[in-house]
Amino acid sequence: MPGGRPPGAPGPAARRRGIPVWAVVSIVAVVAFASAGAGGVVGALFTEDGADAPERSRTLDNEVPSGAPSRAPDTIAGVAQRVSPSVVLIQGAGPEPGGNGSGFVIDDNHVVTNNHVAAAIEQRGIEVVYSDGHVSEATVVGAAPSSDLAVLQLLDPIDVEPLEFGDSDQVTVGDTVIAIGAPLGLEGTVTSGIISSLNRPVTVGEGRDEAYLNALQTDAAINPGNSGGPLVNEQGMVIGVNSAIATMGAAPGEQTGSIGLGFAIPSNKVSRMTDELIATGEAPHAVIGAVLDVHYQERGARIPEEGGSGTRGSILRDGPADRAGLRPGDVIIEFGGASVRDANQLITLIQSKEPGEQVDVVFERDGEPQDTTLTLGSSTE
């Protein structure tokens, strides 16, 4: 791609407006966010009266820890007892101090975690610690930095029940959720809360490791070290992967704690991408083939005029945006039925879709609204 940065990605000097938000292991900035543009999507996801009861995990039958009083499976304590054996601590090998994170078993020898957890310790060697203290070395079999996901393969796994993915499209505001992980290295920590909001645009990381999440927001306490751990529902099914928290501010390099604003990658995206990561080692994300102006201050996401060879201004020649009739100077104001507030939100909405998916787009050209249908491309093309 001309200039080494794919169309649709912000330039290296881009900075976000709003409150500072930090990932929960390494300190990485997250984009400012607001409810504008998400309300219509959120409303459509509320469950109607009389809807079917949520599906319960069919495999959640880990034994209750020895000596612990058993609790009914449909209680928070009961879910935590049965899920916790399948949640692991992820740390670097050797005596060197460093960050740690969390993960969870999805089959006999694979663990899901965040890319920023795995990337931070991969060079040192990765160790996975089960709740009973058993340690296994692990390697990265696939990573998707743009989605902050990674899959590890265990070299010496033990027999625990893999966790099942629930349907994150059926999650609604107010649902009870449980976060399990290793905040500050304190493995097996359980917190609970509710889903506070849906489709929250959040950006994690910088440069080549920048990830755009259309996240579930929760008030369950999530702290440094929870990254990569599961957010489960009352049925013990994974509906999200904990990835980031918001804070009231801290100096660069400093860790801060939960203020009740945590963000998780929705399980439907995680499930699809982990299958691809295991099969091929990569999971491409959707692109529109256009540069977006992250400094544009008005409503919408503007395609700037400048560009390089192989482009029409800032639009990739014969790419998705070009084929849909978009041109430099156009301002995208709706994408897939969601109102677009700015470039960062649009990139998040794009990456919440799948390559090849068709999306209705409304844009303004010379102040006049127009519409088109765009077929999303792939980051590997």
PDB file of C-alpha atoms in Angstrom, residues 5 60 75 86 99 102 137 141 147 154 171-172 181 187 196 201 214 223 225-226 237 255 269 288 300 321 333 349 378:
ATOM      1  CA  ARG A   5      -0.138   2.808   5.750  1.00  0.00           C
ATOM      2  CA  LEU A  60     -19.722 -25.978  32.017  1.00  0.00           C
ATOM      3  CA  THR A  75     -25.702 -18.050  40.899  1.00  0.00           C
ATOM      4  CA  SER A  86     -10.684 -22.799  32.612  1.00  0.00           C
ATOM      5  CA  GLY A  99       3.332  -7.414  32.841  1.00  0.00           C
ATOM      6  CA  SER A 102      -5.239 -13.484  31.533  1.00  0.00           C
ATOM      7  CA  GLU A 137       4.783 -23.224  28.119  1.00  0.00           C
ATOM      8  CA  VAL A 141      -0.256 -19.640  16.816  1.00  0.00           C
ATOM      9  CA  SER A 147      -8.555  -6.617  16.876  1.00  0.00           C
ATOM     10  CA  LEU A 154      -0.206 -24.974  25.067  1.00  0.00           C
ATOM     11  CA  VAL A 171     -26.490  -9.073  25.093  1.00  0.00           C
ATOM     12  CA  THR A 172     -28.383  -6.028  26.322  1.00  0.00           C
ATOM     13  CA  GLY A 181      -8.800 -13.045  35.528  1.00  0.00           C
ATOM     14  CA  GLU A 187      -5.056 -15.050  39.597  1.00  0.00           C
ATOM     15  CA  SER A 196     -23.383  -0.645  30.855  1.00  0.00           C
ATOM     16  CA  PRO A 201     -16.031   2.684  19.943  1.00  0.00           C
ATOM     17  CA  ASN A 214     -16.769  -1.964  18.912  1.00  0.00           C
ATOM     18  CA  ASN A 223      -7.827  -3.838  36.391  1.00  0.00           C
ATOM     19  CA  GLY A 225      -3.839  -8.006  34.438  1.00  0.00           C
ATOM     20  CA  ASN A 226      -7.482  -8.729  33.537  1.00  0.00           C
ATOM     21  CA  MET A 237     -20.833 -18.478  28.520  1.00  0.00           C
ATOM     22  CA  GLN A 255      -0.864   1.949  36.194  1.00  0.00           C
ATOM     23  CA  LYS A 269     -16.153 -11.338  16.732  1.00  0.00           C
ATOM     24  CA  ILE A 288     -12.909   0.561   2.782  1.00  0.00           C
ATOM     25  CA  GLY A 300     -18.755  12.748  10.126  1.00  0.00           C
ATOM     26  CA  ALA A 321     -14.654   3.161  -1.692  1.00  0.00           C
ATOM     27  CA  ILE A 333     -22.166  10.578   7.968  1.00  0.00           C
ATOM     28  CA  LEU A 349     -17.560   0.447  12.711  1.00  0.00           C
ATOM     29  CA  SER A 378      -9.905  -7.204   3.281  1.00  0.00           C
TER      30      SER A 378
END
